[in-house]
CSV table of C-alpha atoms and ligand atoms in Angstrom, one decimal:
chain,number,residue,atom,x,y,z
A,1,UNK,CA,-95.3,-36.0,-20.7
A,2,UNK,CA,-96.4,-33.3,-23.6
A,3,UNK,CA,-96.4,-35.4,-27.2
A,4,UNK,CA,-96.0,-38.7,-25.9
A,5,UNK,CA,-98.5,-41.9,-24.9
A,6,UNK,CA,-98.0,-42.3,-21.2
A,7,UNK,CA,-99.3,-45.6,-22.0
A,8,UNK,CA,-99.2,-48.3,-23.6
A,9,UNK,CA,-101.6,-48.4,-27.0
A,10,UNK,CA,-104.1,-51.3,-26.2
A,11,UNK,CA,-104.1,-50.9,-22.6
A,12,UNK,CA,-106.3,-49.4,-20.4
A,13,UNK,CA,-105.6,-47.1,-17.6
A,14,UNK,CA,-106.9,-49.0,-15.0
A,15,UNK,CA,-105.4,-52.7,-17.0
A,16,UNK,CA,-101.9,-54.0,-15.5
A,17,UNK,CA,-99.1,-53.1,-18.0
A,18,UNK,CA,-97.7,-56.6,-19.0
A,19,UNK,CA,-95.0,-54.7,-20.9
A,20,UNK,CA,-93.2,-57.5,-21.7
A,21,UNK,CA,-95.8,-59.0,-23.3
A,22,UNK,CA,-95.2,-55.9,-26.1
A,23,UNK,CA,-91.7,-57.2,-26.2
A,24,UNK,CA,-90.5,-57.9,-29.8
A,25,UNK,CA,-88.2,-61.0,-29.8
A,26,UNK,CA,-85.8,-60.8,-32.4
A,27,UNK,CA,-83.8,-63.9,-34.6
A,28,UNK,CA,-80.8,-63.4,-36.6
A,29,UNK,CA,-77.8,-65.8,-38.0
A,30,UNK,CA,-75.9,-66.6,-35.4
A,31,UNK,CA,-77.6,-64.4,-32.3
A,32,UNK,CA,-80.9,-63.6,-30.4
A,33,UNK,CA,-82.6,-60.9,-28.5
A,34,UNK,CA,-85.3,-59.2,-27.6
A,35,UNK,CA,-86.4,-55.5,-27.7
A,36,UNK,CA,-89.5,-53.1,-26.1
A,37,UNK,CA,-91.7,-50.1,-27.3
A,38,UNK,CA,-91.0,-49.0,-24.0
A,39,UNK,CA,-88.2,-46.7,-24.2
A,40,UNK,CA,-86.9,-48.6,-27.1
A,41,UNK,CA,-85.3,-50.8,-24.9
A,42,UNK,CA,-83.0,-53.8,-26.1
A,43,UNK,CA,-83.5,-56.1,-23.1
A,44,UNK,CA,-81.5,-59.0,-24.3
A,45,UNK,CA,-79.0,-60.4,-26.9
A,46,UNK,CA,-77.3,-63.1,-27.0
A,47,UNK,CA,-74.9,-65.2,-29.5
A,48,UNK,CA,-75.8,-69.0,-30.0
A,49,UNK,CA,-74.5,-70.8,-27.3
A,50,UNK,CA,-73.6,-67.8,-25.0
A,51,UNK,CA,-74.9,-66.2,-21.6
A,52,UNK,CA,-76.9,-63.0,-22.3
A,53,UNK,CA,-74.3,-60.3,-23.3
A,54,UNK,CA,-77.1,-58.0,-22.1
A,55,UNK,CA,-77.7,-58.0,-17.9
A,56,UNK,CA,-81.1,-56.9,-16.6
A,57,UNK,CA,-81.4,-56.4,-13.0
A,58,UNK,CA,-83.7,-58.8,-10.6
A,59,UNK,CA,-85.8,-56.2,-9.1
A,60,UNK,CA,-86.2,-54.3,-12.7
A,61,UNK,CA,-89.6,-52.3,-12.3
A,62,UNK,CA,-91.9,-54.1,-15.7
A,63,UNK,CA,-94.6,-52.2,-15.3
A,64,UNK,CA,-93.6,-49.3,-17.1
A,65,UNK,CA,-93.8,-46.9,-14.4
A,66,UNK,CA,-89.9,-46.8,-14.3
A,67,UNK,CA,-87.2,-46.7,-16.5
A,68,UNK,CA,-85.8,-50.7,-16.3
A,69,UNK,CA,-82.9,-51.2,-15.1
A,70,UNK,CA,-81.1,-53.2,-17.6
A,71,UNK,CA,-80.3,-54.1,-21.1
A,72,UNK,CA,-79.7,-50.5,-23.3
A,73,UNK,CA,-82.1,-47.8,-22.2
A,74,UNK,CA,-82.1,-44.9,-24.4
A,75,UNK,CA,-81.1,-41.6,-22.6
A,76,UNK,CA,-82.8,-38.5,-24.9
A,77,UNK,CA,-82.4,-35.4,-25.1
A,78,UNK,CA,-81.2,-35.0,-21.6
A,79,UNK,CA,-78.2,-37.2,-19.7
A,80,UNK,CA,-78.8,-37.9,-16.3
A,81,UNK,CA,-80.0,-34.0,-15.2
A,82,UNK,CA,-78.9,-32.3,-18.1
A,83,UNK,CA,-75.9,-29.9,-19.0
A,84,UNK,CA,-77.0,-27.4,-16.4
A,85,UNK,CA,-78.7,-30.0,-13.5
A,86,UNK,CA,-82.3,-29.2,-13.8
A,87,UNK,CA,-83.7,-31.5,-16.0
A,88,UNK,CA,-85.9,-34.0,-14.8
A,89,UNK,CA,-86.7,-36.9,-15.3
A,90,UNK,CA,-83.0,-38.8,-15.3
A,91,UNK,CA,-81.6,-39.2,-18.5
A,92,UNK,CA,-84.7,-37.7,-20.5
A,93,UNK,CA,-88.3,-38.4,-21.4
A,94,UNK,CA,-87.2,-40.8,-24.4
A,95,UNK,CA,-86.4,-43.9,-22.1
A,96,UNK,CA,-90.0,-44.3,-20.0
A,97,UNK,CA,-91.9,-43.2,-23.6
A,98,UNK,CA,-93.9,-45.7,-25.9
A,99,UNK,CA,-92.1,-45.3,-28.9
A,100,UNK,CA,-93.7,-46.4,-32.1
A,101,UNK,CA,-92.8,-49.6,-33.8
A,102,UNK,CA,-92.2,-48.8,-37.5
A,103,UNK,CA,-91.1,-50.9,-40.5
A,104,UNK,CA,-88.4,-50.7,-42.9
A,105,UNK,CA,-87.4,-47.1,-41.3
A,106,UNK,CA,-84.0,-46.4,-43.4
A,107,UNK,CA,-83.6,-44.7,-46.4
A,108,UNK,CA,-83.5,-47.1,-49.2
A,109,UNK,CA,-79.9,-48.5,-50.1
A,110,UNK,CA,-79.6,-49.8,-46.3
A,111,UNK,CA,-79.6,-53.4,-46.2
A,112,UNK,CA,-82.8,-54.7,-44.4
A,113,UNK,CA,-83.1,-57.7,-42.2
A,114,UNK,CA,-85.9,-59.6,-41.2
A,115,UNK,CA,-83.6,-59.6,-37.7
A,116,UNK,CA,-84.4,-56.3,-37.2
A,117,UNK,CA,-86.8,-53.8,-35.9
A,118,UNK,CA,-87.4,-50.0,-35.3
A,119,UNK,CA,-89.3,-48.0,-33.2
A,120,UNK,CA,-89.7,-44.1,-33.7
A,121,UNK,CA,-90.7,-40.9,-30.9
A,122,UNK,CA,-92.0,-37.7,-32.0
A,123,UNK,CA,-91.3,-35.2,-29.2
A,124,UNK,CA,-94.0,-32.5,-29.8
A,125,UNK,CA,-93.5,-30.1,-26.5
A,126,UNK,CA,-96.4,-28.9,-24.6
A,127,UNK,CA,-96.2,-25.2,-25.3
A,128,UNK,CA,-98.8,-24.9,-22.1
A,129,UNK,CA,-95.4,-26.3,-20.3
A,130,UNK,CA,-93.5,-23.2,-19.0
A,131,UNK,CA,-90.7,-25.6,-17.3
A,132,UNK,CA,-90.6,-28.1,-20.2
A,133,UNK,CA,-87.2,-29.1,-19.9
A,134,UNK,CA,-86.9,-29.4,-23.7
A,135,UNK,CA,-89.0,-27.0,-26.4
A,136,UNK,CA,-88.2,-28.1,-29.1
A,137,UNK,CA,-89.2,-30.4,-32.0
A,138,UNK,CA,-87.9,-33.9,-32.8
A,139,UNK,CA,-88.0,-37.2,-34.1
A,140,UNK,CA,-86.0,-39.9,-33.0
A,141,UNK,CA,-85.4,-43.4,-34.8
A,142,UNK,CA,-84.2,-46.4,-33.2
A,143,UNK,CA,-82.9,-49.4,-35.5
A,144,UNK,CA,-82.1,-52.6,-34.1
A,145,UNK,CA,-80.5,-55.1,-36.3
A,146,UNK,CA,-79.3,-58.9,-34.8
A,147,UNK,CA,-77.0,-61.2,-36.9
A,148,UNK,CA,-73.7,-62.2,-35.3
A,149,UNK,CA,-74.0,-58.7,-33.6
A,150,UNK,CA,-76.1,-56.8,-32.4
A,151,UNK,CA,-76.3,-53.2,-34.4
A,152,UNK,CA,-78.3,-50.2,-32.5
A,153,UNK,CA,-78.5,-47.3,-35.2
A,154,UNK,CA,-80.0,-44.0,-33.1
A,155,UNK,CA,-81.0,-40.8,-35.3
A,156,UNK,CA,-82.0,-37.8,-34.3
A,157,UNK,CA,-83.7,-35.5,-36.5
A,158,UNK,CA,-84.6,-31.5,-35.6
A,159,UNK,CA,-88.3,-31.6,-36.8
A,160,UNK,CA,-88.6,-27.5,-35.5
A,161,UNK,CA,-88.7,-24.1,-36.8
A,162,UNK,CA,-85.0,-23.6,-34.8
A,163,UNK,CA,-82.0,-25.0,-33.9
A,164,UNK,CA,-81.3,-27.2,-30.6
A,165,UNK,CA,-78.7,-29.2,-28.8
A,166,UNK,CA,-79.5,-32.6,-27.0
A,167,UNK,CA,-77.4,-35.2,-25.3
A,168,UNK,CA,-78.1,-38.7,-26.0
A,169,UNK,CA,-76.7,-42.3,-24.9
A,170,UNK,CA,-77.0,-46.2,-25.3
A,171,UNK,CA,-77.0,-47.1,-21.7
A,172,UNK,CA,-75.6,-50.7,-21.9
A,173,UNK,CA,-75.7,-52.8,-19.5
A,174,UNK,CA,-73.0,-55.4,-19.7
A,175,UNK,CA,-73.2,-58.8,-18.1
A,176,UNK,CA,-69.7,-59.9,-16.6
A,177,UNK,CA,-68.8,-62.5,-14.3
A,178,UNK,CA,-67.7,-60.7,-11.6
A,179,UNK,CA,-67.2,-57.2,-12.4
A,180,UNK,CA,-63.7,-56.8,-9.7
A,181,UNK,CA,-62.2,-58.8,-12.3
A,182,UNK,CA,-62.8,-57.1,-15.8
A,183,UNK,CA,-60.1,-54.8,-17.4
A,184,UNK,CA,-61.2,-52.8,-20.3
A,185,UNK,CA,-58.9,-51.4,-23.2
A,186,UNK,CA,-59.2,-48.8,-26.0
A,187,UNK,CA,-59.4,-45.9,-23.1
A,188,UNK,CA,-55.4,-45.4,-23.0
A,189,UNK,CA,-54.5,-41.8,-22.6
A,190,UNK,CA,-58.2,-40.6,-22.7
A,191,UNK,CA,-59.3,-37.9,-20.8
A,192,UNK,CA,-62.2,-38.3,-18.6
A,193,UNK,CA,-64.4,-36.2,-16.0
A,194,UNK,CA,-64.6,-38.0,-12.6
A,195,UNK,CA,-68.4,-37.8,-11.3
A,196,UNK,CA,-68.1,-39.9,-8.3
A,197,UNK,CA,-67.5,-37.1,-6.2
A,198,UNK,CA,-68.0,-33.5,-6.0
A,199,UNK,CA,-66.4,-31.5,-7.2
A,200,UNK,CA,-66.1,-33.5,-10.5
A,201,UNK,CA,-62.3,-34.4,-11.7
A,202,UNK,CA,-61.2,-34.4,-15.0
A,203,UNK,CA,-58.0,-36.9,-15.2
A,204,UNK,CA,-56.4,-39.0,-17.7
A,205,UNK,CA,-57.0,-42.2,-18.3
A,206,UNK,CA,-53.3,-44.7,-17.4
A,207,UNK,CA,-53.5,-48.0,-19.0
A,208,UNK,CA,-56.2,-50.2,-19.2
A,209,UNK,CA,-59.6,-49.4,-16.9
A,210,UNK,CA,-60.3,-51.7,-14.0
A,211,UNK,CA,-63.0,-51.1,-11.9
A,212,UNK,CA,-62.0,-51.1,-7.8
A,213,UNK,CA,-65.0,-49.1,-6.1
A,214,UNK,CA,-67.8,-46.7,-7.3
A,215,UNK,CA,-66.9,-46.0,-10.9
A,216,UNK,CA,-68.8,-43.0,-12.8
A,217,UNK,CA,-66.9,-41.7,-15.8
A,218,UNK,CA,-67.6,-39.9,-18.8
A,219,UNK,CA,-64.6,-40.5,-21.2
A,220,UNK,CA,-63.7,-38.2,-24.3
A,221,UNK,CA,-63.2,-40.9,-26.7
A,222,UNK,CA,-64.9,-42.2,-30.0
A,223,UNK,CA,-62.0,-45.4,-30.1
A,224,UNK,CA,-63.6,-48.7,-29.5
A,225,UNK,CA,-63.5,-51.0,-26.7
A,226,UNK,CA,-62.6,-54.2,-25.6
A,227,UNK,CA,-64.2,-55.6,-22.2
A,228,UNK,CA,-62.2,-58.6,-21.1
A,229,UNK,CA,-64.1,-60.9,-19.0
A,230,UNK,CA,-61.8,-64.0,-17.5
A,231,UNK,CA,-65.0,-65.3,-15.3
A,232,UNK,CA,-67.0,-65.4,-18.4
A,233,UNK,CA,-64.3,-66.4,-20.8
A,234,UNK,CA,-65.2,-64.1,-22.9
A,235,UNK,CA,-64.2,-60.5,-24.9
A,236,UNK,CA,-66.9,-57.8,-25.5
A,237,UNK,CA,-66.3,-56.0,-28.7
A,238,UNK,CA,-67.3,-52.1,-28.3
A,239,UNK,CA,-67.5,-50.5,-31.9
A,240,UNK,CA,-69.0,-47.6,-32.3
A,241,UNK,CA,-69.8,-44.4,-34.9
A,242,UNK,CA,-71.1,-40.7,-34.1
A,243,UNK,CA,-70.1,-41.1,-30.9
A,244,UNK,CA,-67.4,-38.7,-28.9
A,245,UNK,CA,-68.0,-40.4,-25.4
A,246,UNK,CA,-68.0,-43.4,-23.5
A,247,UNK,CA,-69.7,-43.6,-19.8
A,248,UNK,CA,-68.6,-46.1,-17.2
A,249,UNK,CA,-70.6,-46.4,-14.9
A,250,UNK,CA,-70.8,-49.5,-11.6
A,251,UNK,CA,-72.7,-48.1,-8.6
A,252,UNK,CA,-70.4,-50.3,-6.4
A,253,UNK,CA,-71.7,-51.9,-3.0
A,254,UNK,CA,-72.3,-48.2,-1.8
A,255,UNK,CA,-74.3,-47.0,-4.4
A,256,UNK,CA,-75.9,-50.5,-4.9
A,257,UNK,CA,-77.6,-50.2,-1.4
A,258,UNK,CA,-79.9,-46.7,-2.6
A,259,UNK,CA,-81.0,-48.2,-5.7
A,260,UNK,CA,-84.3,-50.4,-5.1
A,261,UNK,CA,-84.4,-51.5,-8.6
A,262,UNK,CA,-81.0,-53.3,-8.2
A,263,UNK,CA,-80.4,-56.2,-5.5
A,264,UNK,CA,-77.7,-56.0,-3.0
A,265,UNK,CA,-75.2,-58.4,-4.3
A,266,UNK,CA,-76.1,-57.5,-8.0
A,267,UNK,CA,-73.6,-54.6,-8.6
A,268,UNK,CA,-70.6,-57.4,-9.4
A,269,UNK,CA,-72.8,-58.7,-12.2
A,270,UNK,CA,-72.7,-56.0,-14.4
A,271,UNK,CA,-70.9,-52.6,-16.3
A,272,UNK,CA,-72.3,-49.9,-18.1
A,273,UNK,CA,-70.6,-49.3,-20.8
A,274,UNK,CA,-72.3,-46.2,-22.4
A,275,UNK,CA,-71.8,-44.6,-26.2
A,276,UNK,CA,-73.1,-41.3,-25.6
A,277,UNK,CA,-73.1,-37.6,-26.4
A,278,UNK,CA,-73.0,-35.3,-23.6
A,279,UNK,CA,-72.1,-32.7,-22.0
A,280,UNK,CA,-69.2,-30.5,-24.2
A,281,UNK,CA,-69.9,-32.7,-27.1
A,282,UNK,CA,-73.7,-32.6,-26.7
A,283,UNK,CA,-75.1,-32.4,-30.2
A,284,UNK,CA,-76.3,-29.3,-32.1
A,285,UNK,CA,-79.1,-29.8,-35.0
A,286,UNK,CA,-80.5,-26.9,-37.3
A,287,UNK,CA,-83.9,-27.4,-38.3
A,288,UNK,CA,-83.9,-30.3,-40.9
A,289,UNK,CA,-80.4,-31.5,-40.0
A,290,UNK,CA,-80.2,-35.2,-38.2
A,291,UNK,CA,-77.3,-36.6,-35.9
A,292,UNK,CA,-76.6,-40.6,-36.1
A,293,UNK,CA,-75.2,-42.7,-33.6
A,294,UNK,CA,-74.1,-46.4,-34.1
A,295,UNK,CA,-73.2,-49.1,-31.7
A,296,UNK,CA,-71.6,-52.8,-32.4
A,297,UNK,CA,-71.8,-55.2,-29.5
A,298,UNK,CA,-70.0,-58.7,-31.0
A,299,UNK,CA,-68.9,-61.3,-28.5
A,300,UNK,CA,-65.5,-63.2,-28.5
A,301,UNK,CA,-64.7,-66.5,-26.7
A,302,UNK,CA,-61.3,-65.6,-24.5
A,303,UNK,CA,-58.7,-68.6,-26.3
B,401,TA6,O1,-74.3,-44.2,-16.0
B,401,TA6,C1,-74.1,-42.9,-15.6
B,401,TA6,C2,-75.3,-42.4,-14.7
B,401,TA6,O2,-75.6,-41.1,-15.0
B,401,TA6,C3,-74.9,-42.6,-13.2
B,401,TA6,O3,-74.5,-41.3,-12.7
B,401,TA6,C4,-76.1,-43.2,-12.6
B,401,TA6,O4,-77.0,-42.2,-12.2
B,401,TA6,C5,-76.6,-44.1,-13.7
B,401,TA6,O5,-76.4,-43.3,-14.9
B,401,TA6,C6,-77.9,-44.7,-13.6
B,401,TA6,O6,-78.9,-43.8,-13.7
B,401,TA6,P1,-80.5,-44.3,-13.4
B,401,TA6,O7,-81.3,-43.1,-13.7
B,401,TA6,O8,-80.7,-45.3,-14.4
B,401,TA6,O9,-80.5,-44.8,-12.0
């Protein structure tokens, strides 16, 4: 990929890639996780005492020759095949990149935390490249921040001569007890585009969302979210800034079966619940300008 490491620093080509052991782990009052270089990935969090809110998949590919599937992978500047369908790979280069681990990346006046880390991907695009999906110049920052939540602060800055759009998203994936059973409020009377068949629906959202079969939705909304979660006991806590969109997405038992990175039975563990940009509200930079997106993950007990 033009601009980027395909590898990771300290490894050789021939040497496995024992990505995890580049993970970072990450302490903070009250909460724990972990995050990677690779694709800036939070792979876990987790408050004292609680299963990980954070689900990674059994069969997730670790050696960095595939996105993983689990925790929050970082979909940039493309989501899924882009706007118009033809950009590959799936949800952008930033995800399966080595991003740079950087200290301290904020502008000063931002509170800093020794439960926190950032990582940082300059996109430089290979002008030798005539079908590179994305020509233009930019830096992306990734701040991770653990206390009693856990805080994912995603800039985007247009380093170029020109102006661009890009989509972006946090691609959570949620842990839940059994995901037939969740309901999900704060979506009341959005509208959303239907993607799990062609050709795509746009409908409008009735009550709260419960998921009954193959569920790929990308919601107009910037509200936040609650994830109720009886089998867990528990209430996940959606906040969110800078962003216009929320994805659902649970392949279901159909979808489960063409995925090779996802066991059979492993579909009811999870949800993605996705703060994104995309599509009509994909994000336009001028040269200089930068776009920030925030997401707040805090875990209740249900009473
Ligand atoms: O979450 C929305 C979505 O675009 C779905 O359409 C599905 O493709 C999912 O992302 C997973 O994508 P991945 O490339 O990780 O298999």
């Amino acid at each position: 990929m033009p601009g980027h490491t395909a590898q990771a620093p300290g490894t050789s080509s021939l040497g496995a890639m024992t990505i995890l052991d580049q993970e970072v782990p990450l302490m903070g009052p009250g909460s724990s996780g972990a995050a990677l270089p690779f694709g800036a990935q939070v792979l876990s969090w987790a408050p004292e005492g609680e299963t990980s809110v954070l689900w990674t998949s059994h069969s997730a590919i670790l050696d960095g020759s595939a996105p993983i599937r689990g925790g929050i992978p970082v979909c940039l500047p493309w989501f899924g095949s882009g706007n118009d369908g033809t950009c590959h790979p799936s949800h952008g280069f930033a995800r399966t990149a080595w991003w740079t681990r950087v200290d301290d990346p904020m502008p000063a006046g931002r509170s800093h935390s020794s439960h926190s880390t950032a990582f940082r991907l300059d996109h430089e695009p290979s002008n030798a490249d005539d079908d590179e999906p994305f020509p233009h110049r930019l830096e992306a920052l990734l701040r991770v921040d653990v206390t009693e939540d856990l805080v994912i602060t995603l800039r985007v800055t247009n380093t170029d001569d020109h102006a661009f759009t890009f989509e972006e998203a946090l691609h959570t994936y949620l842990r839940v007890g059994d995901v037939k059973d969740v309901t999900i409020d704060g979506l009341e009377g959005a509208d959303y585009l239907d993607t799990t068949r062609e050709p795509h629906q746009w409908r409008q959202q009735v009550g709260e969302v419960t998921l009954v079969g193959p569920t790929d939705r990308i919601y107009r909304s910037g509200c936040p979210l609650s994830v109720h979660d009886p089998r867990l006991r528990r209430t996940i806590n959606i906040d969110k800034d800078g962003s216009a969109n929320t994805v659902i997405w649970n392949p279901w038992v159909e979808g489960a079966a063409a995925l090779s990175d996802l066991d059979d039975q492993e579909w009811q563990e999870f949800v993605c619940m996705e703060t994104a940009n995309v599509r009509d509200d994909a994000i336009t930079l001028k040269p200089g300008e930068d776009h920030e997106m925030v997401l707040i993950l805090h875990a209740d007990t249900m009473a």
